Amino acid sequence: MINKSSRIFLAGHRGMVGSAIYDLLKKRNYKNIITAERKSLDLRNQSKVEKFLKYKKPDAVIIAAAKVGGIYANNIYKANFIYDNLQIQNNLINGSFINGIRDLVFLGSSCIYPKNCKQPIKEKYLLSNYLEKTNDAYAIAKIAGIKLCESYNDQFKTNYKCLLPCNAYGPNDNYDEKDSHFLPALIRKIVFAMRKNENFITVWGNGKPKRELIYSYDIADAVIYFLNKNTKETMINIGTDDEKTIYDYAKYVMKFLKVNLKIKFINKNLNGTMRKKLDTSLASKYGWTAKTSIKKGLSITLSDFLQQTVLNKNNKIFNYKIDN
Ligand SMILES: NC(=O)c1ccc[n+]([C@@H]2O[C@H](COP(=O)([O-])OP(=O)(O)OC[C@H]3O[C@@H](n4cnc5c(N)ncnc54)[C@H](OP(=O)(O)O)[C@@H]3O)[C@@H](O)[C@H]2O)c1
């Protein structure tokens, strides 16, 4: 349990989810938020992380740092995804334990569940079947992080929680051509097609997989909520009722931007998991539900994207805030 004066180390504060957590902690008047830039603290470096925790003495740790990406990056850079994530989480979870830190939240993701999983997915379905091949390296790292937290809780009575959100979106997302998740990728493609006066976009897969989306500030709200809550379970799903097909999300974003582009599906067999709807009854039982509608979340996200970005001549994104 924490209070407004607790020293909270937020790892990954510059990321999409991490920046929402940082903002919400500040807004809620948490006074001692500790952060570190990657250039001064590479979280894959065990001795640096242990020294940092020993020196900074946080009361609680939030792990929003991870190597994260969409289907393309997960599939091509499997070695980076498994190695970086195992290192980051091992260093932070064990580093917290050896420094006497009893409260920690580790962020996992719905992709840890089997490809063909009973729906909606309950926490107990973990490891009940095979994983989706395109992100198995990432998922195995995340599952190892969950088991690490569970094992410390069982053996040493720590209060390490693993929150497992569905697909997230929000300000500060990654819009890279190859590294991004499906929603930022759709936003980028639609906006770029509009700017180039094209009448179509290309989308990976057949458009039929269903995805559940949560706004990043709702994940942040869940992190703060569960950091302040005693729960019997280590794993808690964090989701919403916003579930649509990729095709429907593409049409939804277009409607928002008042444009109607054709969708050409490419690599039609590369769909990832067809459905991963989380069962959120455990989080609800503890009194937490997501609050932001997709309409509100998407409108904030789109205006953030439009304000921050322009195209350079290679169609790469310039970030106004960083580059200018
Ligand atoms: N995005 C989603 O759809 C989604 C859905 C469910 C769960 N989650 C979970 O939420 C967490 C955060 O995801 P996100 O989407 O916010 O990712 P993100 O935007 O890519 O942010 C990741 C953060 O981790 C930091 N980081 C990565 N490697 C590092 C290293 N070696 N040393 C220091 N810092 C490092 C990054 O630092 P830099 O700023 O220096 O790059 C960045 O701040 C992840 O655990 C992810 O599994 C995300």
Coordinates of C-alpha atoms and ligand atoms in Angstrom, one line a residue:
M1 CA 0.0 0.0 0.0
I2 CA 1.2 3.5 -0.8
N3 CA 0.4 7.0 0.2
K4 CA 0.8 10.5 -1.4
S5 CA 4.3 10.8 0.1
S6 CA 5.5 7.3 -0.9
R7 CA 8.6 7.1 -3.1
I8 CA 7.4 5.5 -6.4
F9 CA 9.8 4.4 -9.1
L10 CA 8.0 4.5 -12.4
A11 CA 10.1 2.6 -15.0
G12 CA 9.2 3.5 -18.6
H13 CA 7.7 6.9 -17.8
R14 CA 8.3 8.2 -21.4
G15 CA 6.2 5.4 -23.0
M16 CA 2.6 5.5 -24.0
V17 CA 1.3 3.7 -20.8
G18 CA 4.1 5.1 -18.6
S19 CA 3.5 8.7 -19.5
A20 CA -0.2 8.3 -18.7
I21 CA 0.7 6.8 -15.3
Y22 CA 3.2 9.6 -14.7
D23 CA 0.6 12.3 -15.6
L24 CA -2.1 10.7 -13.4
L25 CA 0.2 10.2 -10.4
K26 CA 1.0 13.9 -10.7
K27 CA -2.6 14.9 -11.0
R28 CA -3.5 12.9 -8.0
N29 CA -0.8 14.6 -6.0
Y30 CA 1.7 11.8 -5.5
K31 CA 4.7 13.9 -4.5
N32 CA 7.7 11.6 -4.9
I33 CA 7.8 10.0 -8.3
I34 CA 11.2 8.7 -9.3
T35 CA 12.1 8.3 -13.0
A36 CA 15.2 7.6 -15.1
E37 CA 16.0 8.1 -18.7
R38 CA 17.1 5.1 -20.7
K39 CA 20.5 6.8 -21.5
S40 CA 21.4 7.0 -17.8
L41 CA 19.8 3.7 -16.8
D42 CA 19.5 0.9 -19.3
L43 CA 17.1 -1.4 -17.4
R44 CA 18.7 -4.5 -19.0
N45 CA 21.8 -3.8 -16.9
Q46 CA 21.5 -5.8 -13.7
S47 CA 24.1 -4.1 -11.6
K48 CA 23.1 -0.6 -12.6
V49 CA 19.4 -1.4 -11.8
E50 CA 20.3 -2.9 -8.4
K51 CA 22.6 0.1 -7.5
F52 CA 19.8 2.6 -8.7
L53 CA 17.2 0.9 -6.4
K54 CA 19.6 0.8 -3.5
Y55 CA 20.5 4.4 -3.9
K56 CA 16.9 5.8 -4.6
K57 CA 15.2 3.6 -2.0
P58 CA 11.7 3.6 -3.5
D59 CA 8.7 2.3 -1.5
A60 CA 7.0 1.0 -4.6
V61 CA 8.0 0.1 -8.2
I62 CA 5.8 0.3 -11.3
I63 CA 7.1 -1.5 -14.4
A64 CA 5.8 0.2 -17.5
A65 CA 9.1 -0.3 -19.3
A66 CA 9.3 -3.1 -21.8
K67 CA 10.3 -3.8 -25.4
V68 CA 6.9 -3.4 -27.1
G69 CA 5.6 -3.7 -30.7
G70 CA 3.0 -4.9 -33.1
I71 CA 2.7 -8.1 -35.1
Y72 CA 5.5 -7.2 -37.5
A73 CA 8.2 -6.3 -34.9
N74 CA 7.2 -9.2 -32.6
N75 CA 7.5 -11.7 -35.4
I76 CA 10.8 -10.4 -36.9
Y77 CA 12.8 -9.3 -33.8
K78 CA 11.9 -12.2 -31.5
A79 CA 15.4 -12.4 -29.9
N80 CA 15.2 -8.7 -28.9
F81 CA 11.7 -9.1 -27.5
I82 CA 12.5 -12.1 -25.3
Y83 CA 15.9 -11.0 -24.2
D84 CA 15.1 -7.3 -23.4
N85 CA 11.9 -8.1 -21.6
L86 CA 13.4 -11.0 -19.5
Q87 CA 16.3 -8.7 -18.5
I88 CA 14.2 -5.6 -17.7
Q89 CA 11.7 -7.5 -15.6
N90 CA 14.2 -9.8 -13.8
N91 CA 16.3 -6.8 -12.9
L92 CA 13.4 -4.8 -11.6
I93 CA 11.5 -7.5 -9.8
N94 CA 14.5 -9.2 -8.1
G95 CA 16.1 -5.8 -7.6
S96 CA 13.0 -4.7 -5.8
F97 CA 13.0 -7.8 -3.7
I98 CA 16.6 -7.6 -2.6
N99 CA 16.1 -3.9 -1.7
G100 CA 13.1 -4.7 0.5
I101 CA 10.5 -3.2 -1.7
R102 CA 7.2 -5.0 -1.0
D103 CA 4.9 -3.2 -3.4
L104 CA 5.3 -3.6 -7.2
V105 CA 3.0 -3.5 -10.3
F106 CA 4.2 -5.3 -13.4
L107 CA 2.4 -4.8 -16.7
G108 CA 1.7 -7.8 -18.8
S109 CA -0.6 -8.0 -21.7
S110 CA -3.5 -10.1 -23.1
C111 CA -1.2 -11.7 -25.6
I112 CA 0.1 -14.0 -22.9
Y113 CA -3.0 -16.1 -23.3
P114 CA -3.2 -19.0 -25.7
K115 CA -4.1 -18.5 -29.4
N116 CA -7.2 -20.6 -29.2
C117 CA -8.5 -19.7 -25.7
K118 CA -12.0 -20.0 -24.3
Q119 CA -13.6 -16.5 -24.4
P120 CA -13.9 -14.3 -22.5
I121 CA -10.5 -15.1 -21.1
K122 CA -10.2 -15.7 -17.4
E123 CA -6.9 -15.3 -15.6
K124 CA -6.8 -19.1 -14.9
Y125 CA -6.7 -19.9 -18.6
L126 CA -3.0 -18.9 -18.7
L127 CA -0.9 -21.8 -20.1
S128 CA -4.0 -23.8 -20.9
N129 CA -3.0 -24.2 -24.6
Y130 CA -0.4 -23.1 -27.3
L131 CA 0.6 -19.5 -27.8
E132 CA 0.2 -17.4 -31.0
K133 CA 3.4 -18.0 -33.0
T134 CA 4.0 -14.4 -34.1
N135 CA 4.4 -13.1 -30.5
D136 CA 5.4 -16.2 -28.6
A137 CA 8.8 -14.8 -27.6
Y138 CA 7.3 -11.7 -26.1
A139 CA 4.5 -13.6 -24.4
I140 CA 6.9 -16.1 -22.9
A141 CA 9.0 -13.3 -21.4
K142 CA 5.8 -11.7 -20.0
I143 CA 4.6 -15.1 -18.6
A144 CA 8.1 -15.5 -16.9
G145 CA 7.6 -12.1 -15.3
I146 CA 4.2 -13.1 -14.0
K147 CA 5.6 -16.3 -12.6
L148 CA 8.4 -14.4 -11.0
C149 CA 6.0 -12.1 -9.2
E150 CA 3.7 -15.1 -8.2
S151 CA 6.7 -17.0 -6.8
Y152 CA 8.0 -14.1 -4.7
N153 CA 4.5 -13.6 -3.4
D154 CA 4.2 -17.3 -2.5
Q155 CA 7.6 -17.7 -1.0
F156 CA 8.3 -14.3 0.5
K157 CA 4.8 -12.8 1.0
T158 CA 5.5 -9.7 -1.2
N159 CA 2.7 -7.7 -2.7
Y160 CA 3.7 -7.9 -6.4
K161 CA 0.8 -7.5 -8.8
C162 CA 0.6 -8.3 -12.5
L163 CA -2.0 -6.3 -14.4
L164 CA -2.9 -7.7 -17.8
P165 CA -4.4 -5.0 -20.1
C166 CA -6.0 -5.7 -23.5
N167 CA -4.7 -3.6 -26.5
A168 CA -4.0 -0.1 -25.5
Y169 CA -4.1 3.3 -27.2
G170 CA -3.7 6.9 -26.2
P171 CA -1.5 10.0 -26.5
N172 CA 2.2 9.4 -27.0
D173 CA 1.8 6.2 -28.8
N174 CA 4.3 4.7 -31.2
Y175 CA 3.3 5.4 -34.9
D176 CA 6.4 3.8 -36.5
E177 CA 5.7 2.1 -39.8
K178 CA 7.0 -1.2 -38.7
D179 CA 6.9 -1.2 -34.9
S180 CA 3.4 0.1 -34.1
H181 CA 0.3 -1.7 -32.8
F182 CA -2.8 -2.0 -35.0
L183 CA -4.6 1.1 -34.0
P184 CA -1.7 3.6 -34.3
A185 CA -0.8 1.9 -37.6
L186 CA -4.4 2.4 -38.8
I187 CA -4.3 6.1 -37.7
R188 CA -1.0 6.7 -39.4
K189 CA -2.1 5.0 -42.7
I190 CA -5.4 6.9 -42.9
V191 CA -3.9 10.3 -42.0
F192 CA -1.1 9.8 -44.5
A193 CA -3.4 8.6 -47.3
M194 CA -5.5 11.8 -46.7
R195 CA -2.4 14.0 -46.8
K196 CA -1.3 12.4 -50.0
N197 CA -4.7 12.4 -51.6
E198 CA -4.8 8.7 -51.9
N199 CA -8.1 6.9 -51.9
F200 CA -7.0 3.6 -50.2
I201 CA -5.0 2.2 -47.4
T202 CA -3.4 -1.3 -47.1
V203 CA -4.0 -3.3 -43.9
W204 CA -2.3 -6.5 -42.8
G205 CA -4.4 -9.7 -42.4
N206 CA -8.0 -10.1 -43.5
G207 CA -9.5 -7.5 -41.2
K208 CA -11.6 -10.1 -39.3
P209 CA -9.6 -10.5 -36.0
K210 CA -11.4 -8.9 -33.1
R211 CA -9.5 -6.6 -30.7
E212 CA -10.5 -5.1 -27.3
L213 CA -9.1 -1.6 -26.7
I214 CA -8.4 0.3 -23.6
Y215 CA -7.4 3.9 -23.2
S216 CA -3.9 4.4 -21.7
Y217 CA -5.2 6.6 -18.8
D218 CA -7.6 3.8 -17.8
I219 CA -4.6 1.4 -17.5
A220 CA -2.9 4.2 -15.4
D221 CA -6.0 4.4 -13.2
A222 CA -5.9 0.6 -12.7
V223 CA -2.2 0.7 -11.8
I224 CA -2.7 3.3 -9.1
Y225 CA -5.9 1.6 -7.9
F226 CA -4.3 -1.8 -7.5
L227 CA -1.1 -0.4 -6.0
N228 CA -3.5 0.7 -3.2
K229 CA -5.4 -2.5 -2.9
N230 CA -4.8 -5.8 -1.2
T231 CA -5.7 -8.6 -3.5
K232 CA -5.4 -12.4 -3.0
E233 CA -4.6 -12.9 -6.7
T234 CA -1.3 -11.9 -8.4
M235 CA -2.8 -11.7 -11.9
I236 CA -5.7 -9.3 -12.8
N237 CA -7.1 -8.7 -16.3
I238 CA -7.7 -5.1 -17.2
G239 CA -10.2 -4.6 -20.1
T240 CA -13.2 -2.8 -21.4
D241 CA -16.3 -3.6 -23.4
D242 CA -14.9 -2.0 -26.5
E243 CA -14.4 -4.9 -28.9
K244 CA -14.5 -4.6 -32.7
T245 CA -12.9 -6.2 -35.8
I246 CA -9.8 -4.5 -37.3
Y247 CA -12.0 -3.7 -40.3
D248 CA -14.6 -2.0 -38.1
Y249 CA -11.9 0.0 -36.2
A250 CA -10.5 1.2 -39.6
K251 CA -14.0 2.3 -40.6
Y252 CA -14.5 3.9 -37.2
V253 CA -11.3 6.0 -37.5
M254 CA -12.2 7.0 -41.0
K255 CA -15.7 8.2 -39.8
F256 CA -14.0 10.2 -37.1
L257 CA -11.7 11.9 -39.7
K258 CA -14.7 12.3 -42.1
V259 CA -13.1 10.2 -44.9
N260 CA -14.1 7.0 -46.6
L261 CA -11.0 5.2 -48.1
K262 CA -10.9 1.7 -49.6
I263 CA -9.1 -1.0 -47.6
K264 CA -6.8 -3.4 -49.4
F265 CA -5.9 -6.4 -47.3
I266 CA -2.4 -7.7 -47.7
N267 CA -0.7 -10.8 -46.1
K268 CA -4.2 -12.1 -45.5
N269 CA -3.1 -15.1 -43.5
L270 CA -1.1 -13.0 -41.0
N271 CA -3.9 -12.2 -38.6
G272 CA -2.4 -13.0 -35.2
T273 CA -5.0 -14.3 -32.6
M274 CA -8.5 -14.0 -34.0
R275 CA -10.1 -13.0 -30.7
K276 CA -8.8 -12.2 -27.2
K277 CA -11.6 -10.8 -25.1
L278 CA -10.7 -10.5 -21.5
D279 CA -13.0 -11.5 -18.7
T280 CA -12.7 -8.6 -16.3
S281 CA -14.9 -9.9 -13.5
L282 CA -12.0 -10.2 -11.1
A283 CA -11.1 -6.5 -11.5
S284 CA -14.8 -5.6 -11.1
K285 CA -15.0 -7.7 -8.0
Y286 CA -12.3 -5.5 -6.5
G287 CA -14.2 -2.4 -7.5
W288 CA -12.3 -1.4 -10.7
T289 CA -13.8 -0.8 -14.2
A290 CA -12.5 1.2 -17.2
K291 CA -14.2 4.6 -17.5
T292 CA -13.2 6.2 -20.8
S293 CA -15.4 5.6 -23.9
I294 CA -13.7 4.8 -27.2
K295 CA -15.2 7.9 -28.7
K296 CA -13.6 10.2 -26.1
G297 CA -10.3 8.3 -26.0
L298 CA -9.9 8.2 -29.8
S299 CA -10.7 11.9 -30.1
I300 CA -7.9 12.8 -27.6
T301 CA -5.5 10.3 -29.3
L302 CA -6.2 11.6 -32.8
S303 CA -5.8 15.3 -31.9
D304 CA -2.5 14.4 -30.1
F305 CA -1.3 12.6 -33.3
L306 CA -2.4 15.4 -35.6
Q307 CA -0.8 18.1 -33.4
Q308 CA 2.5 16.4 -32.9
T309 CA 3.3 15.0 -36.3
V310 CA 4.0 16.1 -39.9
L311 CA 5.6 14.2 -42.7
N312 CA 9.1 14.7 -43.9
K313 CA 9.9 14.0 -47.5
N314 CA 10.5 10.3 -46.8
N315 CA 7.1 10.0 -45.2
K316 CA 8.7 9.5 -41.8
I317 CA 7.0 11.2 -38.8
F318 CA 8.6 14.3 -37.4
N319 CA 7.7 14.9 -33.8
Y320 CA 7.2 18.7 -33.3
K321 CA 7.7 18.5 -29.5
I322 CA 11.0 16.6 -29.8
D323 CA 12.4 17.8 -33.2
N324 CA 11.5 21.5 -33.1
Ligands
LIG1 N1 0.7 -0.7 -26.0 C1 -0.2 -1.6 -25.8 O1 -1.1 -1.9 -26.6 C2 -0.2 -2.4 -24.5 C3 -1.2 -3.3 -24.2 C4 -1.2 -4.1 -23.1 C5 -0.1 -4.0 -22.2 N2 0.9 -3.1 -22.5 C6 2.0 -3.1 -21.6 O2 2.3 -1.8 -21.1 C7 3.7 -1.7 -20.9 C8 4.1 -0.4 -21.6 O3 3.8 -0.5 -23.0 P1 3.8 0.9 -23.9 O4 2.9 0.6 -25.0 O5 3.7 2.0 -23.1 O6 5.3 0.8 -24.5 P2 6.2 2.0 -25.0 O7 5.4 3.1 -25.4 O8 7.1 1.4 -26.1 O9 7.1 2.3 -23.8 C9 8.0 1.5 -23.3 C10 8.9 2.2 -22.3 O10 9.9 1.3 -21.9 C11 11.2 2.0 -22.0 N3 12.3 1.0 -22.2 C12 12.3 0.0 -23.1 N4 13.5 -0.7 -23.0 C13 14.2 0.0 -22.0 C14 15.5 -0.2 -21.5 N5 16.3 -1.2 -22.0 N6 15.9 0.6 -20.6 C15 15.2 1.6 -20.1 N7 13.9 1.9 -20.6 C16 13.4 1.0 -21.5 C17 11.1 2.9 -23.1 O11 12.0 3.9 -23.0 P3 12.3 5.0 -24.2 O12 11.3 6.0 -24.0 O13 13.7 5.4 -23.9 O14 12.2 4.2 -25.5 C18 9.6 3.4 -22.9 O15 9.6 4.5 -22.0 C19 4.4 -2.9 -21.5 O16 4.7 -3.8 -20.4 C20 3.3 -3.6 -22.3 O17 3.4 -5.0 -22.3 C21 0.9 -2.3 -23.6

